Coordinates of C-alpha atoms in Angstrom, one line a residue:
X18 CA 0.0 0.0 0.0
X19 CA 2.8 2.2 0.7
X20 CA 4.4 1.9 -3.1
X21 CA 0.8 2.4 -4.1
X22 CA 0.5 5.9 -1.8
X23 CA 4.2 6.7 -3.3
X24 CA 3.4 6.7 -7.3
X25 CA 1.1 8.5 -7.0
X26 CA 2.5 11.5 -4.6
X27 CA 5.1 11.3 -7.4
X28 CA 2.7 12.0 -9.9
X29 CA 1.0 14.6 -7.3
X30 CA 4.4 16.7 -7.7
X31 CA 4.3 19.2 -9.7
X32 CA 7.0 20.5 -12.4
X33 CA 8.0 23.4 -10.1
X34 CA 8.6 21.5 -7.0
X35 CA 11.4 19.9 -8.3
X36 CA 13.1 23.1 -10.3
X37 CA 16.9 23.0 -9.4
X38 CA 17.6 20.0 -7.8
X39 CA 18.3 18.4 -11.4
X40 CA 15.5 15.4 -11.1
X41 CA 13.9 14.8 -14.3
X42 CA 10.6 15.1 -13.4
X43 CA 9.1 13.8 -16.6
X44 CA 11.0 10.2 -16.2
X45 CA 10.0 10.3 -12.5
X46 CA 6.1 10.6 -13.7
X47 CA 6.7 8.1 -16.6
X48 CA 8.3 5.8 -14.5
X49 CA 5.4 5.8 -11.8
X50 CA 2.8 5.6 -14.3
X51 CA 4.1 2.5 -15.6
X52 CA 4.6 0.9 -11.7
X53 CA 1.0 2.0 -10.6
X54 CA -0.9 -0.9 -12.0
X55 CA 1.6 -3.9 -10.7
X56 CA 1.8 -1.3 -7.1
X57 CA -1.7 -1.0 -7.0
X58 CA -2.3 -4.5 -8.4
X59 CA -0.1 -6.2 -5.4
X60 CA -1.8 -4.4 -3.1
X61 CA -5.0 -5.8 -4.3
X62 CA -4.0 -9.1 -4.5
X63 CA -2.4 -8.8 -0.7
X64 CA -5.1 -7.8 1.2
X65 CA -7.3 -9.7 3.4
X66 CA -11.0 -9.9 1.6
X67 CA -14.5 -11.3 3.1
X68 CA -14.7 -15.4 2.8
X69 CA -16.8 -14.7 0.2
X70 CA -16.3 -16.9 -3.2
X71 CA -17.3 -14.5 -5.2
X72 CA -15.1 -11.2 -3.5
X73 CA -12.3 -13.9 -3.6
X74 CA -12.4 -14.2 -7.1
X75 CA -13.2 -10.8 -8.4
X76 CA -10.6 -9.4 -6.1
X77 CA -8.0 -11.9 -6.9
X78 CA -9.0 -11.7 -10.8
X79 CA -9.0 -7.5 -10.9
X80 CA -5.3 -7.5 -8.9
X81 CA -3.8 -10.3 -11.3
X82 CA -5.1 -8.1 -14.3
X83 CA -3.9 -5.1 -12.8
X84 CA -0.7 -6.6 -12.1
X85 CA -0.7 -8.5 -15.5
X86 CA -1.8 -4.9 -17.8
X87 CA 1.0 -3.3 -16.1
X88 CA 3.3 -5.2 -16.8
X89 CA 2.4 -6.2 -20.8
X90 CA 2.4 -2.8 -21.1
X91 CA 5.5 -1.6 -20.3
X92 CA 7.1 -3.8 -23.7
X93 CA 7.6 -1.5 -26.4
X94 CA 4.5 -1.2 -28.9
X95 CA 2.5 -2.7 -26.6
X96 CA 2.3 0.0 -24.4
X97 CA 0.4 2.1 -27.8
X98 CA -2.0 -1.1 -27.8
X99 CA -3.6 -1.3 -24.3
X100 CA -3.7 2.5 -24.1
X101 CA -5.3 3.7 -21.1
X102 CA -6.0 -0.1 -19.6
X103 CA -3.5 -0.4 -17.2
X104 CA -4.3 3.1 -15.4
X105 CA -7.7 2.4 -15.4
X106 CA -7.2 -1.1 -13.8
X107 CA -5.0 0.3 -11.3
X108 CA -7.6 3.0 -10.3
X109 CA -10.1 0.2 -10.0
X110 CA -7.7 -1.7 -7.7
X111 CA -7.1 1.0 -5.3
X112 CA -10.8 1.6 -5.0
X113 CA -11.4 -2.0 -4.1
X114 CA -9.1 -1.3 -1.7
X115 CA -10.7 1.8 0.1
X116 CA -13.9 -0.2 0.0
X117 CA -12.5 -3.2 1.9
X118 CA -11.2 -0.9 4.1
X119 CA -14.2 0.9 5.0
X120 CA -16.1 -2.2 5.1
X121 CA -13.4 -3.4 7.8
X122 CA -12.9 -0.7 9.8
X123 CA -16.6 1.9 9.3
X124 CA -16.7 4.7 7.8
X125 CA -16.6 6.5 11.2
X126 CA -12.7 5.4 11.3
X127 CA -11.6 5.6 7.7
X128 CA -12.5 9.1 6.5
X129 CA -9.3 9.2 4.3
X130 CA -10.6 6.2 2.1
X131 CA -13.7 8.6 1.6
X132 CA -11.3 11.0 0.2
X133 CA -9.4 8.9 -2.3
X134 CA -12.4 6.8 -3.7
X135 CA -13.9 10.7 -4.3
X136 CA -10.6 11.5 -6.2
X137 CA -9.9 8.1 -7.7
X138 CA -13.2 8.0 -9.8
X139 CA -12.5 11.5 -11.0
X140 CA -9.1 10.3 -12.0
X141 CA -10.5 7.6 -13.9
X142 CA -9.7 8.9 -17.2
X143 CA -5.7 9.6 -17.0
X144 CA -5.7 11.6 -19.9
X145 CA -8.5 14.4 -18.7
X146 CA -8.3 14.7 -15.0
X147 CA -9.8 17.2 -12.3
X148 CA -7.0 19.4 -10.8
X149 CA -5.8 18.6 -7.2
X150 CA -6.9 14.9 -7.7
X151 CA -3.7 13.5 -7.9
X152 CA -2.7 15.5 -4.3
X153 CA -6.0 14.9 -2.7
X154 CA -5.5 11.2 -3.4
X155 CA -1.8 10.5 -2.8
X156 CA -3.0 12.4 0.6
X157 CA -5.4 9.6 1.3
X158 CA -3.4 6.7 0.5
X159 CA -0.4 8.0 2.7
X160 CA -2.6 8.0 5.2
X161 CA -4.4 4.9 4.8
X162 CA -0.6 3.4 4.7
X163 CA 0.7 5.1 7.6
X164 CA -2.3 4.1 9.0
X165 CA -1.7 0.8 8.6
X166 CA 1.3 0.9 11.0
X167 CA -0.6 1.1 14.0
X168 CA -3.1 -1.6 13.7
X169 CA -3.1 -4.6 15.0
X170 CA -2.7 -7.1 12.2
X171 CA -5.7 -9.4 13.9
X172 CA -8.1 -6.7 12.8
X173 CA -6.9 -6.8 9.0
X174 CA -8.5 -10.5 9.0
X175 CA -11.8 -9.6 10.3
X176 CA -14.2 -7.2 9.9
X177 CA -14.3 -5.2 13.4
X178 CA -14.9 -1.6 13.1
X179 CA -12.0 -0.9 14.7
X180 CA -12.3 -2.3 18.0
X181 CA -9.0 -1.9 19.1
X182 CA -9.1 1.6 19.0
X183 CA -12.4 1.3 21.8
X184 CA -9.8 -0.2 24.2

């Protein structure tokens, strides 16, 4: 979750923030383009999901596809072939992720998932995105990952609305 929450702060920088310290900004935002479907894909794939066939499978299926688009799409011509694909997958990945986590943990104790699925379906289209969407949403994820330090790893395998917090 944390390489998920980094792409895309480095696509929340902007060309200015970088001026004079010599990193090529353009390669850094290529390079986490290409890394945010397998990143966000992974993430998918990692988490614990409701014993539920069906979740199972369509979580397992949409990470391994993530995972799978970003990385066919990275080779050469290919990349002119799936188009926007991979970036859409990857956005559908991280939004199966805010869900789970609400689901998990209420809504009362995950306000920053609120915040990135609100971003996330308005970056949908990586070509024609609302300003302050990428920020908004790297905001989230980092701190839905940071987060994620200070829970008990007991209450990632079960739904509990945060109990631990109530003691």
């Amino acid at each position: 979750m944390s390489a998920s929450a980094l792409s895309l702060c480095v696509l929340a920088v902007d060309d200015r923030f970088l001026e004079g310290t010599g990193a090529n900004i353009d390669q850094l935002v290529e390079q986490s383009s290409n890394a945010l479907p397998i990143l966000a894909g992974g993430t998918l794939s990692l988490c614990p999901v409701p014993r539920n066939k069906i979740v199972e499978v369509g979580t397992t299926s949409l990470g391994l596809a993530a995972i799978g688009s970003g990385f066919v799409s990275n080779v050469g011509d290919i990349q002119q072939l799936t188009g926007s694909i991979p970036w859409s997958l990857s956005i559908l990945a991280l939004m199966t992720v805010s869900i789970r986590e609400i689901y998990y943990f209420g809504v009362e104790y995950k306000q920053e998932c609120i915040i990135t699925l609100l971003t996330l379906a308005l970056m949908f289209d990586h070509n024609n995105h609302v300003p302050f969407t990428f920020p908004l949403c790297a905001l989230g994820m980092s701190i839905l990952a940071a987060g994620k330090l200070f829970e008990p790893c007991e209450e990632d395998l079960v739904p509990s609305n945060s109990e631990f917090l109530a003691k």
